[in-house]
Amino acid sequence: LERDELTLHYQPQSSLSTGQVTGMEALLRWRSPELGTVSPAEFIPVAEQCGLIQAIGLWVLRSACAQMAQWSRDGLGQLTISVNLSARQMYNCDLLHDVLRILESTGLQPAQLELEITESFLMEKVEENVVLLRTLRASGIQLAIDDFGTGYSSFAYLRRFPIDRLKIDRTFVQDIGRDGENGAIVTAIISMAHELDMQVVAEGVE
């Protein structure tokens, strides 16, 4: 953070029916002079262990919102920016205040921000998480479950969460043309999500 070595890459999300880009996902990278480009899968767990994840998470959220707000002013339209939240960020009692403050300072509309939460986090403290997500959703922010299919969420519980979008984990998508079981799972997830009035994003189509 101090040496300005963190950077964001933006991966477009496109509609299969129209081909149009509907949003972006912010992907964090660390450009280390000693190590080169470091994947977040390597340094995020360390940042969580040593207590730096809050500062890094706020930097990501602020930077992503500022970039999308600028793109909107440049004429890109009302696209959505998706930002991943770690479990530690979700448990922060100042989360809602921090998010709203960043939206206000960057000028991004709440409906243009999508917060991605893991399936495993949702199932840790169901009652508390339902309240938290409803509060975020009431502020106009969109919510998504990341890497769906890898956790152990109950469909009965899933109905209680105010979720806008499911993101199917790439492990199911990558072999969809060669693995009949994966195809059946993806079809079931899409059908279930649409019945619950949720949109679906397929990860791994790159």
CSV table of C-alpha atoms in Angstrom, one decimal:
chain,number,residue,atom,x,y,z
A,1,LEU,CA,0.0,0.0,0.0
A,2,GLU,CA,2.7,2.5,1.0
A,3,ARG,CA,4.8,1.8,-2.1
A,4,ASP,CA,1.7,1.8,-4.5
A,5,GLU,CA,2.4,-1.8,-5.7
A,6,LEU,CA,-1.2,-2.9,-5.8
A,7,THR,CA,-3.2,-2.7,-9.0
A,8,LEU,CA,-6.6,-3.6,-10.2
A,9,HIS,CA,-7.5,-5.4,-13.4
A,10,TYR,CA,-11.0,-5.3,-14.8
A,11,GLN,CA,-12.6,-8.4,-16.2
A,12,PRO,CA,-15.7,-7.7,-18.3
A,13,GLN,CA,-19.0,-9.6,-17.8
A,14,SER,CA,-21.0,-10.0,-20.9
A,15,SER,CA,-24.6,-11.0,-21.7
A,16,LEU,CA,-25.0,-14.2,-23.7
A,17,SER,CA,-28.3,-13.0,-25.2
A,18,THR,CA,-27.1,-9.6,-26.4
A,19,GLY,CA,-23.3,-9.8,-26.4
A,20,GLN,CA,-23.1,-6.5,-24.6
A,21,VAL,CA,-20.8,-5.9,-21.6
A,22,THR,CA,-23.0,-5.5,-18.5
A,23,GLY,CA,-20.4,-5.0,-15.9
A,24,MET,CA,-16.8,-5.5,-14.7
A,25,GLU,CA,-15.2,-7.5,-11.9
A,26,ALA,CA,-12.3,-5.9,-10.1
A,27,LEU,CA,-9.3,-8.3,-9.8
A,28,LEU,CA,-6.6,-7.4,-7.3
A,29,ARG,CA,-2.9,-7.9,-8.3
A,30,TRP,CA,0.3,-7.2,-6.4
A,31,ARG,CA,3.3,-6.1,-8.5
A,32,SER,CA,6.3,-6.8,-6.3
A,33,PRO,CA,9.7,-5.6,-7.4
A,34,GLU,CA,11.2,-8.8,-5.9
A,35,LEU,CA,8.5,-11.4,-6.7
A,36,GLY,CA,6.9,-10.0,-9.9
A,37,THR,CA,3.1,-10.2,-10.2
A,38,VAL,CA,1.7,-12.1,-7.2
A,39,SER,CA,-1.7,-13.7,-7.3
A,40,PRO,CA,-4.3,-12.7,-4.6
A,41,ALA,CA,-4.6,-16.5,-3.9
A,42,GLU,CA,-1.1,-16.2,-2.4
A,43,PHE,CA,-1.1,-12.9,-0.6
A,44,ILE,CA,-4.7,-12.4,0.5
A,45,PRO,CA,-4.6,-15.3,3.1
A,46,VAL,CA,-1.4,-13.7,4.5
A,47,ALA,CA,-3.0,-10.3,4.6
A,48,GLU,CA,-6.0,-11.8,6.5
A,49,GLN,CA,-3.7,-13.4,9.0
A,50,CYS,CA,-1.7,-10.3,9.8
A,51,GLY,CA,-4.6,-7.9,9.9
A,52,LEU,CA,-4.0,-6.0,6.7
A,53,ILE,CA,-7.0,-7.2,4.8
A,54,GLN,CA,-9.2,-4.3,6.0
A,55,ALA,CA,-6.8,-1.6,4.6
A,56,ILE,CA,-6.4,-3.5,1.4
A,57,GLY,CA,-10.1,-4.2,1.0
A,58,LEU,CA,-10.9,-0.5,1.5
A,59,TRP,CA,-8.3,0.4,-1.1
A,60,VAL,CA,-9.8,-2.0,-3.6
A,61,LEU,CA,-13.3,-0.8,-3.0
A,62,ARG,CA,-12.4,2.9,-3.2
A,63,SER,CA,-10.3,2.4,-6.4
A,64,ALA,CA,-12.9,0.2,-8.2
A,65,CYS,CA,-15.7,2.6,-7.4
A,66,ALA,CA,-13.7,5.6,-8.5
A,67,GLN,CA,-12.8,3.9,-11.8
A,68,MET,CA,-16.4,2.9,-12.6
A,69,ALA,CA,-17.7,6.3,-11.7
A,70,GLN,CA,-15.1,7.8,-14.1
A,71,TRP,CA,-16.1,5.3,-16.8
A,72,SER,CA,-19.8,6.3,-16.3
A,73,ARG,CA,-18.9,10.0,-16.7
A,74,ASP,CA,-16.9,9.1,-19.9
A,75,GLY,CA,-20.1,7.6,-21.4
A,76,LEU,CA,-19.8,3.9,-20.7
A,77,GLY,CA,-23.2,3.8,-19.2
A,78,GLN,CA,-24.5,2.4,-15.9
A,79,LEU,CA,-22.4,-0.7,-15.7
A,80,THR,CA,-21.9,-2.7,-12.5
A,81,ILE,CA,-18.6,-3.1,-10.8
A,82,SER,CA,-18.2,-6.3,-8.7
A,83,VAL,CA,-15.8,-6.3,-5.7
A,84,ASN,CA,-15.0,-9.3,-3.6
A,85,LEU,CA,-15.3,-9.1,0.2
A,86,SER,CA,-13.4,-11.3,2.6
A,87,ALA,CA,-15.0,-12.8,5.6
A,88,ARG,CA,-13.1,-10.4,7.9
A,89,GLN,CA,-14.4,-7.4,6.0
A,90,MET,CA,-18.0,-8.7,6.3
A,91,TYR,CA,-17.6,-9.1,10.1
A,92,ASN,CA,-16.4,-5.5,10.3
A,93,CYS,CA,-19.1,-3.5,12.1
A,94,ASP,CA,-18.2,-0.4,10.0
A,95,LEU,CA,-18.7,-2.1,6.7
A,96,LEU,CA,-21.9,-0.4,5.7
A,97,HIS,CA,-20.6,3.0,6.8
A,98,ASP,CA,-17.4,2.5,4.9
A,99,VAL,CA,-19.2,1.4,1.7
A,100,LEU,CA,-21.7,4.3,1.8
A,101,ARG,CA,-18.9,6.8,2.4
A,102,ILE,CA,-16.9,5.5,-0.6
A,103,LEU,CA,-20.0,5.6,-2.8
A,104,GLU,CA,-20.6,9.2,-1.8
A,105,SER,CA,-17.0,10.3,-2.2
A,106,THR,CA,-16.6,8.7,-5.6
A,107,GLY,CA,-20.0,9.6,-7.0
A,108,LEU,CA,-20.9,6.0,-7.9
A,109,GLN,CA,-24.6,5.0,-7.7
A,110,PRO,CA,-25.3,2.3,-5.2
A,111,ALA,CA,-27.0,0.1,-7.8
A,112,GLN,CA,-23.7,0.1,-9.8
A,113,LEU,CA,-21.8,-1.6,-7.0
A,114,GLU,CA,-22.0,-5.4,-6.5
A,115,LEU,CA,-20.4,-7.0,-3.5
A,116,GLU,CA,-19.4,-10.6,-3.9
A,117,ILE,CA,-19.6,-12.9,-0.9
A,118,THR,CA,-18.5,-16.5,-0.6
A,119,GLU,CA,-21.0,-19.3,-0.1
A,120,SER,CA,-19.1,-20.6,2.9
A,121,PHE,CA,-19.3,-17.2,4.7
A,122,LEU,CA,-23.1,-17.1,4.3
A,123,MET,CA,-23.5,-20.4,6.1
A,124,GLU,CA,-21.4,-19.5,9.1
A,125,LYS,CA,-23.9,-17.3,10.9
A,126,VAL,CA,-27.0,-17.5,8.9
A,127,GLU,CA,-29.3,-15.3,11.0
A,128,GLU,CA,-26.7,-12.5,11.4
A,129,ASN,CA,-25.8,-12.6,7.8
A,130,VAL,CA,-29.4,-12.3,6.6
A,131,VAL,CA,-29.7,-9.1,8.6
A,132,LEU,CA,-26.4,-7.7,7.3
A,133,LEU,CA,-27.2,-8.5,3.7
A,134,ARG,CA,-30.7,-7.1,3.9
A,135,THR,CA,-29.2,-3.8,5.3
A,136,LEU,CA,-26.8,-3.6,2.4
A,137,ARG,CA,-29.5,-4.5,-0.1
A,138,ALA,CA,-31.8,-1.8,1.4
A,139,SER,CA,-29.1,0.8,0.5
A,140,GLY,CA,-29.4,-0.1,-3.1
A,141,ILE,CA,-26.2,-2.2,-3.4
A,142,GLN,CA,-26.3,-5.4,-5.4
A,143,LEU,CA,-25.2,-8.7,-3.8
A,144,ALA,CA,-23.7,-11.9,-5.4
A,145,ILE,CA,-22.6,-15.3,-4.2
A,146,ASP,CA,-19.1,-16.0,-5.5
A,147,ASP,CA,-17.9,-19.5,-6.6
A,148,PHE,CA,-21.4,-21.0,-6.1
A,149,GLY,CA,-21.5,-24.8,-6.0
A,150,THR,CA,-18.3,-25.2,-4.0
A,151,GLY,CA,-19.8,-24.7,-0.6
A,152,TYR,CA,-22.6,-26.4,1.3
A,153,SER,CA,-25.4,-24.0,1.3
A,154,SER,CA,-28.9,-25.3,1.7
A,155,PHE,CA,-31.4,-24.2,-1.0
A,156,ALA,CA,-33.9,-23.6,1.8
A,157,TYR,CA,-31.5,-21.1,3.4
A,158,LEU,CA,-30.6,-19.6,0.0
A,159,ARG,CA,-34.2,-18.3,-0.4
A,160,ARG,CA,-33.7,-16.2,2.7
A,161,PHE,CA,-30.8,-14.2,1.5
A,162,PRO,CA,-31.4,-11.1,-0.6
A,163,ILE,CA,-29.1,-12.2,-3.4
A,164,ASP,CA,-29.2,-10.6,-6.9
A,165,ARG,CA,-26.8,-13.0,-8.6
A,166,LEU,CA,-25.1,-16.4,-8.4
A,167,LYS,CA,-21.6,-16.9,-9.9
A,168,ILE,CA,-21.1,-20.5,-10.9
A,169,ASP,CA,-17.7,-21.7,-10.0
A,170,ARG,CA,-15.3,-22.1,-12.9
A,171,THR,CA,-14.6,-25.8,-12.0
A,172,PHE,CA,-18.2,-26.6,-13.2
A,173,VAL,CA,-17.9,-24.4,-16.3
A,174,GLN,CA,-14.5,-25.3,-17.7
A,175,ASP,CA,-15.4,-28.9,-18.5
A,176,ILE,CA,-19.0,-28.4,-19.4
A,177,GLY,CA,-18.6,-29.6,-22.9
A,178,ARG,CA,-16.8,-32.8,-21.8
A,179,ASP,CA,-18.4,-33.7,-18.5
A,180,GLY,CA,-22.1,-34.6,-18.5
A,181,GLU,CA,-22.3,-34.3,-14.7
A,182,ASN,CA,-21.0,-30.7,-14.7
A,183,GLY,CA,-23.5,-29.8,-17.5
A,184,ALA,CA,-26.3,-31.2,-15.4
A,185,ILE,CA,-25.1,-29.3,-12.3
A,186,VAL,CA,-24.9,-26.0,-14.2
A,187,THR,CA,-28.3,-26.5,-15.8
A,188,ALA,CA,-29.8,-27.1,-12.3
A,189,ILE,CA,-28.1,-24.1,-10.8
A,190,ILE,CA,-29.3,-21.8,-13.6
A,191,SER,CA,-32.9,-23.2,-13.4
A,192,MET,CA,-32.9,-22.8,-9.6
A,193,ALA,CA,-31.5,-19.2,-9.7
A,194,HIS,CA,-34.0,-18.1,-12.3
A,195,GLU,CA,-36.9,-19.5,-10.2
A,196,LEU,CA,-35.6,-17.5,-7.3
A,197,ASP,CA,-35.4,-14.4,-9.5
A,198,MET,CA,-31.6,-14.3,-9.5
A,199,GLN,CA,-29.3,-13.6,-12.4
A,200,VAL,CA,-26.4,-16.0,-13.2
A,201,VAL,CA,-22.8,-15.4,-14.1
A,202,ALA,CA,-20.6,-18.3,-15.4
A,203,GLU,CA,-17.0,-18.0,-14.3
A,204,GLY,CA,-14.2,-19.3,-16.4
A,205,VAL,CA,-15.6,-18.3,-19.8
A,206,GLU,CA,-12.4,-16.3,-20.8
